[in-house]
Amino acid sequence: MMAKKDVRVRYAPSPTGFLHIGNAQSALFNYLFAKHFGGTMVLRIEDTDLKRNVASGEKSQMDNLRWLGIDWDEGPDKPNPKYAPYHQTERRDLYDKYITELMDKGLAYKDFATEDELKEMRDKQRANKEAPHYDGRWYGASEADIKAAEDKGLPYTIRLHLPKDHTYEWDDIVRGKVEFNSDNLGGDFIIQKSDGLPTYNFAVVVDDHLMDITDVLRGDDHIANTPKQMAVYDALGWKHPNFGHISLIYNPKTGKKLSKRDKDTLQFISEYKREGYLREAIFNFIAFLGWSPVGEKEIFTKDELIKAYDPKRMSKSPAFFDQHKLDWINSQYIKSMSSSEIADRVVELVEEGQTPIAKKIQEDDIPNLHDYAEHVIDIYKHSVFKLTEIMEYVDFYYNILGQDIDYSKLNDFSHEDLEKLFNALEDKIHEASENGQNKGLDYGPIVNEVGKETGMKGKKLYFPLNVIFTGDTSAPQVAQIMGLFSPSVISALINKALRGIE
């Protein structure tokens, strides 16, 4: 491991779409690694796949990383003149320089094979039960053959020549010793495409070397790229960084790697945000996908995770996505945060209007939404898993007079008792309102007085109140819920219930 102050890691997304959970996992472990060792995290944009780039892809990646609590020390928006630029499309002259160097050394060469020729080659290899590989047909071609192809204007790629029967091995940060034989890498591979742009396995080496990257942490699906990249390092006479390959995330239901086809799991960080997950909970949850701390503790702040992070405790086994665990972690954060802060997050979701319930609350146009939401949160924060559940309660209670309440739930109670209870309650509220307590009525003492006057208590008192004010037979602290309504709304609900039990 490098000296702590020298650690430089990078997260290098392609701007081909939104930040998904697998990207976020890689970004998060690079962030923890950099922060734990007091090093530097670099954000680099690998945008050479021009056909797949999405206009808003880069902004989406950066916005969602920031929302998650992952920031970087260098990047397109924080350039260090020593290492800039941070977009691969702006670094093309650097790649060309090293391509030329390898060509001059005889370690790379032009390949004029057409797609049809390459397909025919692979088909023959499969027919002979060989693993498909490039057969090196243009390696060592004569100058005359090369000139003839160039004169015809044939397109070409540039390939790196691999040594025969050479072992590429490294001590992986996560997996320990890993090795590949050069004969099993598919033959000489392309380092520059026919459009003149570098391939991923070439550009990433040049960038990592020139940006002084010391440790490369990335998904386990990149492990087969590593020996090819080591071949480029060797060809250019450079020392390679430390490599670590993070466990991929698996769907526990299918036992397979998490895929965009898995409709039962949210894929993108933006979806988790709009569905009411807290960034602190998502950060905490992802940190446990491929790593575990010492001990049984499961709820960690970001600072605690940075301190506890130890790359030696990264897991070689697949990381299974546990939805119940995520919901539980989210509920713990909701319980521990102040109602005012949760209300801030709810208001933000409503303003962004990304879900049906957010749009519905926008239509409700609730005066002083923050305070109203905070009141609802005070009541329900210990029983919900997501902010969208709180939003559902906000909309339900704000529109309580329009809710379809099933009064048949009160069939076991006598009409006489119900009328006595409801009328006594309305009288007490009217009396309190007449005494100038119209604003901020405390309904707890009022309900207690109604109980004493009517001789009703327990289920006989609270069951009917739960039904008329929440539509449910059980509710947390019905007196608190009544505080969401004006005395006139409560009076209307009582009269609606009286009509409903007729």
Coordinates of C-alpha atoms in Angstrom, one line a residue:
M1 CA 0.0 0.0 0.0
M2 CA 1.2 3.5 -0.8
A3 CA 2.0 6.0 1.9
K4 CA -1.3 7.5 3.1
K5 CA -0.8 11.0 1.7
D6 CA 0.1 9.6 -1.7
V7 CA -3.1 7.6 -2.3
R8 CA -5.0 8.6 -5.4
V9 CA -8.1 6.7 -6.6
R10 CA -10.6 7.5 -9.4
Y11 CA -14.2 6.9 -10.2
A12 CA -14.5 7.0 -14.0
P13 CA -18.0 6.7 -15.3
S14 CA -19.2 6.7 -18.9
P15 CA -21.9 9.4 -19.5
T16 CA -24.1 6.8 -21.1
G17 CA -26.9 6.9 -18.6
F18 CA -28.0 7.5 -15.0
L19 CA -26.0 6.5 -11.9
H20 CA -27.1 3.0 -11.0
I21 CA -26.5 1.0 -7.9
G22 CA -23.5 -0.8 -9.3
N23 CA -21.8 2.5 -10.3
A24 CA -22.6 3.9 -6.9
Q25 CA -21.0 0.9 -5.2
S26 CA -17.7 1.5 -7.1
A27 CA -17.8 5.2 -6.4
L28 CA -18.6 4.7 -2.7
F29 CA -15.7 2.3 -2.1
N30 CA -13.3 4.6 -3.9
Y31 CA -14.5 7.5 -1.8
L32 CA -14.1 5.5 1.5
F33 CA -10.6 4.3 0.4
A34 CA -9.5 7.9 -0.4
K35 CA -11.0 9.4 2.7
H36 CA -9.8 6.6 5.0
F37 CA -6.2 7.0 3.9
G38 CA -6.3 10.8 3.6
G39 CA -5.8 10.6 -0.2
T40 CA -7.4 12.1 -3.3
M41 CA -10.4 11.0 -5.2
V42 CA -10.5 11.8 -8.9
L43 CA -13.7 12.0 -11.1
R44 CA -12.8 11.2 -14.7
I45 CA -15.4 11.0 -17.5
E46 CA -14.8 8.2 -20.0
D47 CA -16.7 9.5 -22.9
T48 CA -15.1 8.0 -25.9
D49 CA -18.1 5.8 -26.7
L50 CA -19.7 8.6 -28.7
K51 CA -22.7 6.6 -29.9
R52 CA -23.9 5.7 -26.4
N53 CA -23.2 9.0 -24.7
V54 CA -26.4 10.7 -23.3
A55 CA -26.6 14.5 -23.3
S56 CA -27.5 14.7 -19.6
G57 CA -25.5 11.6 -18.5
E58 CA -22.5 13.4 -17.0
K59 CA -24.7 15.9 -15.1
S60 CA -26.9 13.1 -13.8
Q61 CA -23.8 11.1 -12.5
M62 CA -22.4 14.2 -10.7
D63 CA -25.8 15.3 -9.3
N64 CA -26.6 11.9 -7.9
L65 CA -23.1 11.3 -6.5
R66 CA -23.4 14.6 -4.6
W67 CA -26.9 13.7 -3.4
L68 CA -25.5 10.5 -2.1
G69 CA -22.8 12.3 -0.2
I70 CA -19.9 11.3 -2.4
D71 CA -17.7 14.2 -3.4
W72 CA -14.4 14.3 -5.3
D73 CA -11.2 16.3 -4.9
E74 CA -10.5 16.6 -8.7
G75 CA -12.6 16.4 -11.8
P76 CA -14.1 18.4 -14.6
D77 CA -15.5 21.0 -12.2
K78 CA -12.4 20.9 -9.9
P79 CA -9.4 20.7 -12.3
N80 CA -5.9 20.3 -11.2
P81 CA -3.7 21.8 -13.9
K82 CA -1.2 19.0 -13.5
Y83 CA -3.7 16.3 -14.5
A84 CA -6.4 18.1 -16.5
P85 CA -8.4 17.6 -18.7
Y86 CA -10.7 15.0 -17.2
H87 CA -12.8 14.1 -20.3
Q88 CA -11.2 11.4 -22.4
T89 CA -12.4 13.1 -25.6
E90 CA -10.2 16.0 -24.6
R91 CA -7.1 13.8 -24.1
R92 CA -6.9 12.3 -27.6
D93 CA -3.5 13.8 -28.4
L94 CA -2.1 12.0 -25.3
Y95 CA -3.4 8.6 -26.5
D96 CA -2.1 9.3 -30.1
K97 CA 1.4 10.0 -28.7
Y98 CA 1.6 6.7 -26.9
I99 CA 0.1 4.7 -29.8
T100 CA 2.8 6.1 -32.0
E101 CA 5.4 5.1 -29.4
L102 CA 4.2 1.5 -29.4
M103 CA 4.1 1.4 -33.1
D104 CA 7.7 2.7 -33.3
K105 CA 8.8 0.0 -30.9
G106 CA 7.1 -2.7 -33.0
L107 CA 4.9 -3.5 -30.0
A108 CA 1.7 -2.4 -31.8
Y109 CA 0.6 -2.7 -35.5
K110 CA -2.1 -1.9 -38.0
D111 CA -4.7 -4.5 -38.6
F112 CA -6.6 -4.2 -41.9
A113 CA -8.8 -7.3 -41.4
T114 CA -12.4 -6.6 -42.3
E115 CA -15.4 -7.5 -40.2
D116 CA -16.3 -10.3 -42.6
E117 CA -12.7 -11.7 -42.4
L118 CA -12.8 -11.6 -38.6
K119 CA -16.2 -13.3 -38.5
E120 CA -15.0 -16.0 -40.8
M121 CA -11.9 -16.5 -38.6
R122 CA -14.0 -16.8 -35.4
D123 CA -16.5 -19.2 -37.1
K124 CA -13.6 -21.5 -38.1
Q125 CA -12.2 -21.4 -34.6
R126 CA -15.5 -22.3 -33.1
A127 CA -16.0 -25.2 -35.6
N128 CA -12.5 -26.5 -34.5
K129 CA -13.7 -26.1 -30.9
E130 CA -11.1 -23.4 -30.2
A131 CA -11.8 -20.3 -28.1
P132 CA -12.3 -17.4 -30.5
H133 CA -9.1 -15.3 -30.7
Y134 CA -7.3 -13.0 -33.1
D135 CA -4.8 -15.0 -35.1
G136 CA -2.2 -12.3 -35.5
R137 CA -2.6 -12.2 -39.3
W138 CA -1.4 -8.7 -39.7
Y139 CA 1.4 -8.9 -37.1
G140 CA 4.7 -8.8 -38.9
A141 CA 3.1 -8.0 -42.3
S142 CA 5.5 -6.7 -44.9
E143 CA 5.8 -3.1 -45.7
A144 CA 4.5 -3.8 -49.2
D145 CA 1.3 -5.5 -47.9
I146 CA 0.7 -2.6 -45.5
K147 CA 1.3 0.0 -48.2
A148 CA -1.1 -1.8 -50.6
A149 CA -3.8 -1.8 -48.0
E150 CA -3.2 1.9 -47.2
D151 CA -3.3 2.7 -50.9
K152 CA -6.7 1.0 -51.2
G153 CA -7.9 3.3 -48.3
L154 CA -8.8 0.2 -46.2
P155 CA -9.9 1.1 -42.6
Y156 CA -7.7 -0.3 -39.9
T157 CA -7.5 -0.8 -36.2
I158 CA -4.3 -0.8 -34.2
R159 CA -3.5 -3.9 -32.0
L160 CA -1.1 -4.5 -29.2
H161 CA 1.1 -7.5 -29.6
L162 CA 1.1 -9.9 -26.6
P163 CA 4.0 -12.0 -25.6
K164 CA 3.5 -15.8 -25.8
D165 CA 2.9 -17.8 -22.7
H166 CA 3.4 -14.9 -20.4
T167 CA 1.8 -14.8 -16.9
Y168 CA 0.2 -11.6 -15.7
E169 CA -0.3 -11.7 -12.0
W170 CA -1.1 -9.2 -9.2
D171 CA -2.0 -9.2 -5.5
D172 CA -5.6 -8.0 -5.7
I173 CA -6.8 -5.8 -2.8
V174 CA -10.0 -7.9 -2.6
R175 CA -9.2 -11.3 -4.1
G176 CA -5.6 -11.9 -3.2
K177 CA -3.3 -13.4 -5.9
V178 CA -4.8 -13.5 -9.4
E179 CA -3.1 -14.6 -12.6
F180 CA -3.8 -14.9 -16.3
N181 CA -1.8 -16.4 -19.1
S182 CA -1.3 -14.2 -22.2
D183 CA -2.3 -17.1 -24.4
N184 CA -5.8 -17.0 -22.9
L185 CA -6.6 -13.3 -23.5
G186 CA -8.1 -13.7 -27.0
G187 CA -5.0 -12.8 -28.9
D188 CA -3.5 -9.3 -29.8
F189 CA -6.2 -6.9 -28.9
I190 CA -7.3 -3.5 -30.3
I191 CA -5.9 -0.4 -28.6
Q192 CA -7.2 2.1 -31.3
K193 CA -10.5 1.8 -33.1
S194 CA -10.9 2.5 -36.8
D195 CA -12.3 5.9 -36.0
G196 CA -9.0 6.8 -34.4
L197 CA -10.3 6.8 -30.8
P198 CA -8.6 4.6 -28.2
T199 CA -10.3 1.6 -26.7
Y200 CA -11.2 1.5 -23.1
N201 CA -8.3 -0.8 -22.1
F202 CA -5.7 1.5 -23.6
A203 CA -7.1 4.9 -22.6
V204 CA -7.6 3.9 -19.0
V205 CA -4.0 2.9 -18.7
V206 CA -2.7 6.2 -20.1
D207 CA -5.1 8.2 -17.9
D208 CA -4.4 6.2 -14.7
H209 CA -0.6 6.5 -15.3
L210 CA -0.6 10.2 -16.1
M211 CA -3.0 11.0 -13.3
D212 CA -0.7 9.1 -10.8
I213 CA -3.5 6.8 -9.8
T214 CA -2.2 4.5 -7.1
D215 CA -5.2 2.2 -6.5
V216 CA -7.8 1.0 -8.9
L217 CA -11.0 -0.3 -7.2
R218 CA -13.7 -1.4 -9.6
G219 CA -16.3 -4.0 -10.2
D220 CA -15.4 -7.7 -10.4
D221 CA -16.7 -7.7 -14.0
H222 CA -13.5 -5.8 -14.9
I223 CA -11.2 -8.6 -13.7
A224 CA -10.6 -9.9 -17.3
N225 CA -9.6 -6.4 -18.4
T226 CA -6.8 -6.2 -15.9
P227 CA -4.3 -8.5 -17.6
K228 CA -4.8 -6.6 -20.9
Q229 CA -4.2 -3.3 -19.1
M230 CA -1.1 -4.8 -17.5
A231 CA 0.1 -5.7 -21.0
V232 CA -0.2 -2.0 -21.9
Y233 CA 1.7 -0.9 -18.8
D234 CA 4.5 -3.4 -19.6
A235 CA 4.7 -2.3 -23.2
L236 CA 5.0 1.3 -22.2
G237 CA 7.5 0.5 -19.4
W238 CA 5.2 1.8 -16.7
K239 CA 4.5 0.4 -13.2
H240 CA 0.9 -0.6 -12.7
P241 CA -1.2 0.5 -9.8
N242 CA -2.7 -1.7 -7.1
F243 CA -5.9 -3.4 -8.4
G244 CA -9.0 -4.4 -6.4
H245 CA -12.1 -6.0 -7.8
I246 CA -15.3 -5.3 -5.8
S247 CA -17.9 -8.1 -5.4
L248 CA -20.8 -7.6 -7.8
I249 CA -24.3 -7.1 -6.5
Y250 CA -26.7 -10.1 -6.9
N251 CA -30.4 -10.5 -6.8
P252 CA -31.2 -13.0 -4.0
K253 CA -34.3 -14.2 -5.8
T254 CA -32.6 -15.2 -9.1
G255 CA -29.1 -15.9 -7.7
K256 CA -27.8 -13.9 -10.7
K257 CA -26.0 -10.5 -11.0
L258 CA -28.4 -7.6 -10.6
S259 CA -29.7 -6.6 -14.0
K260 CA -31.9 -3.9 -15.5
R261 CA -34.4 -6.7 -16.1
D262 CA -34.9 -7.2 -12.4
K263 CA -38.1 -5.2 -12.0
D264 CA -38.4 -5.9 -8.3
T265 CA -35.3 -3.8 -7.5
L266 CA -34.8 -0.1 -8.1
Q267 CA -31.8 0.3 -10.4
F268 CA -30.9 4.0 -10.3
I269 CA -29.9 6.2 -7.4
S270 CA -32.4 8.9 -8.6
E271 CA -35.2 6.3 -8.2
Y272 CA -34.2 5.7 -4.5
K273 CA -34.3 9.4 -3.9
R274 CA -37.7 10.0 -5.4
E275 CA -39.2 6.9 -3.7
G276 CA -38.4 8.4 -0.3
Y277 CA -35.1 6.8 0.7
L278 CA -32.7 9.0 2.6
R279 CA -29.2 9.5 1.2
E280 CA -27.6 8.6 4.5
A281 CA -29.5 5.3 4.5
I282 CA -28.5 4.5 0.9
F283 CA -24.8 5.3 1.7
N284 CA -24.9 3.1 4.8
F285 CA -26.6 0.2 2.9
I286 CA -24.3 0.3 -0.2
A287 CA -21.2 0.3 2.1
F288 CA -22.3 -3.2 3.3
L289 CA -22.5 -4.5 -0.3
G290 CA -19.1 -6.1 -0.5
W291 CA -17.6 -5.0 2.8
S292 CA -18.3 -5.6 6.5
P293 CA -16.9 -3.9 9.6
V294 CA -15.7 -5.5 12.8
G295 CA -18.6 -6.2 15.2
E296 CA -22.3 -6.3 14.9
K297 CA -23.1 -2.6 14.4
E298 CA -25.1 -1.9 11.3
I299 CA -26.0 1.8 11.4
F300 CA -23.0 4.0 10.6
T301 CA -22.7 7.7 9.8
K302 CA -20.5 8.6 6.8
D303 CA -17.7 9.7 9.1
E304 CA -17.9 6.4 11.1
L305 CA -17.8 4.4 7.8
I306 CA -14.7 6.4 6.7
K307 CA -13.0 5.6 10.0
A308 CA -14.0 1.9 10.1
Y309 CA -13.3 1.2 6.4
D310 CA -10.6 -1.4 6.0
P311 CA -9.9 -2.8 2.5
K312 CA -8.8 -6.1 4.0
R313 CA -12.4 -6.6 5.0
M314 CA -13.8 -6.4 1.4
S315 CA -15.6 -9.6 0.5
K316 CA -14.8 -12.0 -2.3
S317 CA -18.3 -13.4 -2.2
P318 CA -21.2 -11.9 -4.2
A319 CA -23.1 -9.1 -2.4
F320 CA -26.8 -9.9 -2.2
F321 CA -29.2 -7.0 -2.4
D322 CA -31.5 -7.3 0.6
Q323 CA -34.6 -5.0 0.1
H324 CA -35.8 -5.7 3.7
K325 CA -32.5 -4.6 5.1
L326 CA -32.5 -1.4 3.1
D327 CA -36.0 -0.6 4.3
W328 CA -35.0 -1.3 7.9
I329 CA -31.9 0.9 7.6
N330 CA -34.0 3.7 6.1
S331 CA -36.6 3.4 8.9
Q332 CA -33.8 3.7 11.5
Y333 CA -32.6 7.0 9.9
I334 CA -36.1 8.4 9.8
K335 CA -36.6 7.6 13.5
S336 CA -33.3 9.2 14.4
M337 CA -33.7 12.5 12.5
S338 CA -35.6 15.5 13.6
S339 CA -39.1 15.9 12.3
S340 CA -38.2 19.3 10.9
E341 CA -35.3 17.9 8.9
I342 CA -37.5 15.0 7.5
A343 CA -40.1 17.7 6.6
D344 CA -37.4 19.5 4.6
R345 CA -36.8 16.3 2.6
V346 CA -40.5 15.8 2.1
V347 CA -41.0 19.3 0.8
E348 CA -38.0 18.9 -1.6
L349 CA -39.6 15.7 -3.0
V350 CA -42.9 17.4 -3.4
E351 CA -41.3 20.4 -5.2
E352 CA -39.4 18.0 -7.6
G353 CA -42.7 16.3 -8.4
Q354 CA -41.2 13.0 -9.6
T355 CA -43.9 10.6 -8.2
P356 CA -47.7 10.5 -8.4
I357 CA -48.0 11.3 -4.7
A358 CA -45.6 14.3 -5.1
K359 CA -47.7 15.6 -7.9
K360 CA -50.9 15.0 -5.9
I361 CA -49.6 17.1 -3.0
Q362 CA -48.6 19.8 -5.4
E363 CA -52.2 19.9 -6.5
D364 CA -53.4 20.0 -2.9
D365 CA -51.5 23.3 -2.6
I366 CA -51.3 22.9 1.2
P367 CA -50.6 26.2 3.0
N368 CA -47.4 25.9 5.0
L369 CA -46.7 22.4 3.8
H370 CA -43.5 22.1 5.9
D371 CA -45.3 22.5 9.2
Y372 CA -48.2 20.3 8.2
A373 CA -45.8 17.6 7.1
E374 CA -43.8 18.0 10.3
H375 CA -47.0 17.3 12.3
V376 CA -47.7 14.2 10.3
I377 CA -44.0 13.1 10.8
D378 CA -44.3 13.5 14.6
I379 CA -47.2 11.0 14.5
Y380 CA -45.8 8.4 12.1
K381 CA -42.0 8.6 12.0
H382 CA -41.6 5.5 14.2
S383 CA -43.8 3.3 11.9
V384 CA -42.8 4.2 8.3
F385 CA -40.0 2.9 6.1
K386 CA -40.0 5.6 3.4
L387 CA -40.7 9.3 3.0
T388 CA -43.3 8.5 0.3
E389 CA -45.4 6.8 3.1
I390 CA -45.4 10.1 5.0
M391 CA -46.4 11.9 1.8
E392 CA -49.4 9.5 1.5
Y393 CA -50.5 10.4 5.0
V394 CA -50.1 14.1 4.3
D395 CA -52.4 13.9 1.3
F396 CA -54.9 11.6 3.1
Y397 CA -55.4 13.8 6.1
Y398 CA -55.4 17.1 4.1
N399 CA -58.2 15.6 2.1
I400 CA -59.9 13.8 5.0
L401 CA -63.4 15.1 4.2
G402 CA -63.2 13.5 0.8
Q403 CA -62.0 10.1 2.0
D404 CA -64.3 7.1 1.7
I405 CA -64.6 5.9 5.3
D406 CA -66.1 2.5 6.0
Y407 CA -68.4 3.1 9.0
S408 CA -69.6 -0.6 9.0
K409 CA -66.4 -1.1 11.2
L410 CA -68.5 0.4 14.0
N411 CA -71.4 -2.1 13.7
D412 CA -70.5 -3.8 16.9
F413 CA -71.1 -0.5 18.9
S414 CA -74.7 0.6 19.8
H415 CA -76.0 3.7 17.9
E416 CA -76.9 5.2 21.2
D417 CA -73.3 5.0 22.6
L418 CA -71.8 6.3 19.4
E419 CA -74.2 9.2 19.2
K420 CA -73.5 10.0 22.9
L421 CA -69.7 9.9 22.3
F422 CA -69.7 11.9 19.0
N423 CA -72.1 14.6 20.4
A424 CA -70.1 15.0 23.6
L425 CA -66.9 15.4 21.6
E426 CA -68.5 18.0 19.3
D427 CA -69.8 19.9 22.3
K428 CA -66.4 19.9 24.1
I429 CA -64.6 21.1 20.9
H430 CA -67.2 23.8 20.3
E431 CA -66.8 24.9 24.0
A432 CA -63.0 25.1 23.6
S433 CA -63.3 27.1 20.4
E434 CA -65.8 29.5 22.0
N435 CA -63.2 30.2 24.7
G436 CA -60.8 31.4 22.1
Q437 CA -58.7 28.2 21.8
N438 CA -59.6 27.8 18.1
K439 CA -55.9 27.7 17.1
G440 CA -53.7 24.9 18.3
L441 CA -56.3 23.0 20.3
D442 CA -54.8 20.2 22.5
Y443 CA -57.2 17.3 21.8
G444 CA -55.7 15.0 24.4
P445 CA -57.4 16.6 27.5
I446 CA -60.6 17.1 25.4
V447 CA -60.8 13.3 24.6
N448 CA -60.1 12.5 28.3
E449 CA -62.9 14.7 29.4
V450 CA -65.3 13.2 26.9
G451 CA -64.4 9.8 28.2
K452 CA -65.1 10.8 31.8
E453 CA -68.4 12.5 30.9
T454 CA -69.7 9.6 28.8
G455 CA -68.2 6.8 31.0
M456 CA -66.4 5.4 28.0
K457 CA -62.8 4.3 28.0
G458 CA -60.4 2.0 26.2
K459 CA -61.7 0.4 23.0
K460 CA -65.1 1.9 23.6
L461 CA -63.7 5.4 23.5
Y462 CA -60.7 5.1 21.0
F463 CA -62.0 2.6 18.4
P464 CA -64.8 4.9 17.1
L465 CA -62.5 7.9 17.2
N466 CA -59.8 6.0 15.2
V467 CA -62.4 5.1 12.5
I468 CA -63.9 8.6 12.1
F469 CA -60.6 10.5 12.0
T470 CA -58.3 8.0 10.2
G471 CA -60.6 5.5 8.5
D472 CA -58.8 2.7 10.4
T473 CA -59.6 0.8 13.6
S474 CA -56.1 1.4 15.1
A475 CA -54.1 4.6 14.9
P476 CA -51.2 6.1 16.8
Q477 CA -52.4 8.8 19.2
V478 CA -55.7 9.8 17.6
A479 CA -55.6 13.1 19.6
Q480 CA -52.4 14.0 17.7
I481 CA -54.1 13.2 14.4
M482 CA -57.1 15.4 15.4
G483 CA -54.6 18.3 15.7
L484 CA -54.1 18.1 11.9
F485 CA -57.8 19.3 11.5
S486 CA -59.5 22.6 12.2
P487 CA -62.5 22.4 14.6
S488 CA -64.8 22.9 11.6
V489 CA -63.3 19.9 9.8
I490 CA -63.7 17.8 13.0
S491 CA -67.3 18.9 13.3
A492 CA -67.9 17.9 9.7
L493 CA -66.2 14.5 10.3
I494 CA -68.4 13.9 13.3
N495 CA -71.6 14.7 11.4
K496 CA -70.4 12.6 8.5
A497 CA -69.9 9.7 10.9
L498 CA -73.4 10.3 12.5
R499 CA -74.9 10.0 9.0
G500 CA -72.7 7.0 8.2
I501 CA -73.9 4.9 11.2
E502 CA -77.6 5.5 10.5

